[in-house]
């Protein structure tokens, strides 16, 4: 069962900010122009790009995540394997981009828990959270055996989200 959220002022991909009718573990997600409270574990877009790997040092083609939609939940894969955004520093010039994006914090450990984490980037050998990134946070949800992410667009190119091999802890 789900609850339908009617938010008349929403246009296109605007998020459902202020929609307080969604149950815990769900989010306001727009599908075919209808805003509904859905479980992001069941409604996500797959990102399966081998260039996102933290092991990738080939930067002959630089990638950018400027097309990331803020109203969509994403699930990372590397090939056939679940992947996750790294929780610690990733060197610059990795993940198929100049500035690698990662989080400095833990992923959720409770099944269906959603946490918010700030973005960090690596640029020219430095690990920092710029004033712009200090205000940019992503949401992460632990599903059954994988994570989904509500990402934000980086402020410029060439910045992209990294993905590393990882497996969620057994949910509590």
Tab-separated table of C-alpha atoms in Angstrom:
chain	number	residue	atom	x	y	z
A	1	UNK	CA	0.000	0.000	0.000
A	2	UNK	CA	1.194	3.494	-0.713
A	3	UNK	CA	-0.023	6.980	-0.035
A	4	UNK	CA	-0.496	9.326	-2.972
A	5	UNK	CA	0.916	12.807	-2.400
A	6	UNK	CA	-0.682	15.630	-4.320
A	7	UNK	CA	1.647	18.590	-4.563
A	8	UNK	CA	0.145	21.047	-7.048
A	9	UNK	CA	3.177	23.345	-7.327
A	10	UNK	CA	5.568	20.625	-8.504
A	11	UNK	CA	6.890	21.039	-12.016
A	12	UNK	CA	9.022	18.569	-13.951
A	13	UNK	CA	11.694	17.014	-11.721
A	14	UNK	CA	11.196	19.213	-8.679
A	15	UNK	CA	11.507	17.215	-5.500
A	16	UNK	CA	8.649	16.635	-3.142
A	17	UNK	CA	10.112	18.824	-0.415
A	18	UNK	CA	7.526	19.490	2.203
A	19	UNK	CA	5.496	16.391	1.369
A	20	UNK	CA	5.071	14.937	4.819
A	21	UNK	CA	2.749	12.100	3.948
A	22	UNK	CA	5.418	9.506	3.203
A	23	UNK	CA	6.078	6.709	5.652
A	24	UNK	CA	9.553	6.093	7.041
A	25	UNK	CA	11.844	4.496	4.463
A	26	UNK	CA	9.906	5.909	1.514
A	27	UNK	CA	10.343	9.085	-0.500
A	28	UNK	CA	8.237	11.236	-2.796
A	29	UNK	CA	9.141	9.987	-6.254
A	30	UNK	CA	7.683	11.276	-9.510
A	31	UNK	CA	6.878	8.619	-12.100
A	32	UNK	CA	5.000	9.487	-15.279
A	33	UNK	CA	4.052	12.862	-13.809
A	34	UNK	CA	2.522	11.375	-10.665
A	35	UNK	CA	4.085	12.050	-7.272
A	36	UNK	CA	3.876	9.006	-5.020
A	37	UNK	CA	5.417	7.793	-1.794
A	38	UNK	CA	7.524	4.873	-2.988
A	39	UNK	CA	10.313	2.751	-1.606
A	40	UNK	CA	13.590	3.813	-3.270
A	41	UNK	CA	14.734	0.181	-2.964
A	42	UNK	CA	12.116	-0.646	-5.599
A	43	UNK	CA	12.330	2.527	-7.699
A	44	UNK	CA	15.866	3.449	-8.726
A	45	UNK	CA	18.052	4.072	-11.766
A	46	UNK	CA	21.093	1.844	-12.269
A	47	UNK	CA	24.551	3.383	-12.692
A	48	UNK	CA	26.789	0.641	-14.086
A	49	UNK	CA	29.870	2.393	-15.413
A	50	UNK	CA	33.208	0.606	-15.068
A	51	UNK	CA	34.971	3.973	-15.310
A	52	UNK	CA	33.547	4.851	-11.844
A	53	UNK	CA	35.764	2.261	-10.163
A	54	UNK	CA	38.141	3.560	-7.492
A	55	UNK	CA	40.762	1.356	-9.173
A	56	UNK	CA	40.391	3.159	-12.513
A	57	UNK	CA	43.345	5.452	-13.246
A	58	UNK	CA	42.689	5.776	-16.998
A	59	UNK	CA	41.690	9.373	-17.557
A	60	UNK	CA	42.010	9.458	-21.327
A	61	UNK	CA	38.293	10.308	-21.338
A	62	UNK	CA	37.129	12.464	-18.425
A	63	UNK	CA	33.592	11.997	-17.157
A	64	UNK	CA	31.241	14.388	-15.407
A	65	UNK	CA	28.047	13.836	-13.415
A	66	UNK	CA	26.321	17.073	-14.401
A	67	UNK	CA	23.374	15.034	-15.717
A	68	UNK	CA	22.588	13.469	-12.341
A	69	UNK	CA	18.973	14.160	-11.424
A	70	UNK	CA	18.308	15.329	-7.874
A	71	UNK	CA	14.904	13.688	-7.721
A	72	UNK	CA	16.057	10.173	-8.650
A	73	UNK	CA	17.481	7.381	-6.504
A	74	UNK	CA	20.466	5.483	-7.958
A	75	UNK	CA	21.999	2.055	-7.419
A	76	UNK	CA	25.665	1.473	-8.283
A	77	UNK	CA	27.090	-1.614	-9.959
A	78	UNK	CA	30.554	-2.447	-11.218
A	79	UNK	CA	29.809	-5.106	-13.804
A	80	UNK	CA	27.563	-7.655	-12.101
A	81	UNK	CA	28.650	-6.666	-8.597
A	82	UNK	CA	26.935	-4.273	-6.201
A	83	UNK	CA	29.050	-1.199	-5.586
A	84	UNK	CA	28.944	1.703	-3.192
A	85	UNK	CA	30.282	5.223	-2.861
A	86	UNK	CA	33.572	5.113	-0.925
A	87	UNK	CA	33.523	6.270	2.699
A	88	UNK	CA	37.065	7.576	2.670
A	89	UNK	CA	39.477	9.613	0.598
A	90	UNK	CA	39.817	8.683	-3.065
A	91	UNK	CA	42.805	10.184	-4.874
A	92	UNK	CA	42.277	12.673	-7.665
A	93	UNK	CA	42.487	11.445	-11.255
A	94	UNK	CA	40.592	8.260	-10.399
A	95	UNK	CA	37.099	7.074	-11.217
A	96	UNK	CA	37.350	8.383	-14.774
A	97	UNK	CA	37.377	12.018	-13.708
A	98	UNK	CA	39.597	14.801	-12.402
A	99	UNK	CA	37.826	15.284	-9.061
A	100	UNK	CA	36.606	12.088	-7.414
A	101	UNK	CA	33.458	12.356	-5.269
A	102	UNK	CA	33.135	10.350	-2.042
A	103	UNK	CA	31.575	10.611	1.423
A	104	UNK	CA	33.264	10.910	4.791
A	105	UNK	CA	30.940	8.898	6.947
A	106	UNK	CA	29.380	5.514	7.293
A	107	UNK	CA	26.640	3.998	5.239
A	108	UNK	CA	23.481	3.048	7.158
A	109	UNK	CA	23.479	-0.277	8.990
A	110	UNK	CA	19.781	-0.631	9.800
A	111	UNK	CA	17.590	-2.110	7.062
A	112	UNK	CA	15.497	0.635	5.421
A	113	UNK	CA	17.412	3.342	7.286
A	114	UNK	CA	18.055	6.548	5.332
A	115	UNK	CA	21.034	8.700	6.322
A	116	UNK	CA	22.378	11.984	4.989
A	117	UNK	CA	26.090	12.420	4.244
A	118	UNK	CA	28.114	15.369	2.945
A	119	UNK	CA	30.129	15.095	-0.252
A	120	UNK	CA	33.880	15.420	-0.417
A	121	UNK	CA	36.062	15.727	-3.481
A	122	UNK	CA	39.711	15.174	-4.327
A	123	UNK	CA	41.347	17.824	-6.457
A	124	UNK	CA	45.037	18.352	-7.184
A	125	UNK	CA	46.165	16.091	-4.356
A	126	UNK	CA	44.008	17.734	-1.722
A	127	UNK	CA	41.114	16.244	0.146
A	128	UNK	CA	38.673	18.920	1.111
A	129	UNK	CA	35.080	19.861	1.500
A	130	UNK	CA	34.715	23.239	-0.147
A	131	UNK	CA	32.144	25.757	0.993
A	132	UNK	CA	29.962	24.631	-1.904
A	133	UNK	CA	30.200	20.988	-0.940
A	134	UNK	CA	29.562	21.785	2.720
A	135	UNK	CA	25.981	22.502	1.724
A	136	UNK	CA	25.613	19.500	-0.582
A	137	UNK	CA	24.496	16.286	0.972
A	138	UNK	CA	23.257	13.030	-0.453
A	139	UNK	CA	20.861	10.515	1.034
A	140	UNK	CA	21.718	6.830	1.344
A	141	UNK	CA	19.315	3.985	2.061
A	142	UNK	CA	20.191	0.432	3.036
A	143	UNK	CA	18.066	-2.013	1.093
A	144	UNK	CA	18.246	-5.791	1.328
A	145	UNK	CA	21.849	-6.426	0.258
A	146	UNK	CA	22.604	-3.110	-1.480
A	147	UNK	CA	22.456	0.673	-1.123
A	148	UNK	CA	20.540	3.269	-3.085
A	149	UNK	CA	21.545	6.929	-3.256
A	150	UNK	CA	19.691	10.173	-3.820
A	151	UNK	CA	22.551	12.082	-5.404
A	152	UNK	CA	23.159	15.760	-6.066
A	153	UNK	CA	24.750	17.319	-9.133
A	154	UNK	CA	28.358	18.375	-8.667
A	155	UNK	CA	28.941	22.067	-9.304
A	156	UNK	CA	31.166	21.555	-12.313
A	157	UNK	CA	33.146	19.317	-14.565
A	158	UNK	CA	35.047	17.195	-14.281
A	159	UNK	CA	33.592	15.747	-11.085
A	160	UNK	CA	31.982	12.338	-10.795
A	161	UNK	CA	30.847	9.872	-8.158
A	162	UNK	CA	33.222	7.015	-7.476
A	163	UNK	CA	32.129	3.450	-6.858
A	164	UNK	CA	34.011	0.785	-5.028
A	165	UNK	CA	33.422	-2.843	-4.369
A	166	UNK	CA	31.508	-3.082	-1.198
A	167	UNK	CA	28.828	-5.057	0.438
A	168	UNK	CA	26.413	-3.821	3.044
A	169	UNK	CA	26.723	-5.296	6.477
A	170	UNK	CA	24.050	-7.765	7.368
A	171	UNK	CA	21.146	-5.452	8.185
A	172	UNK	CA	19.960	-5.366	11.761
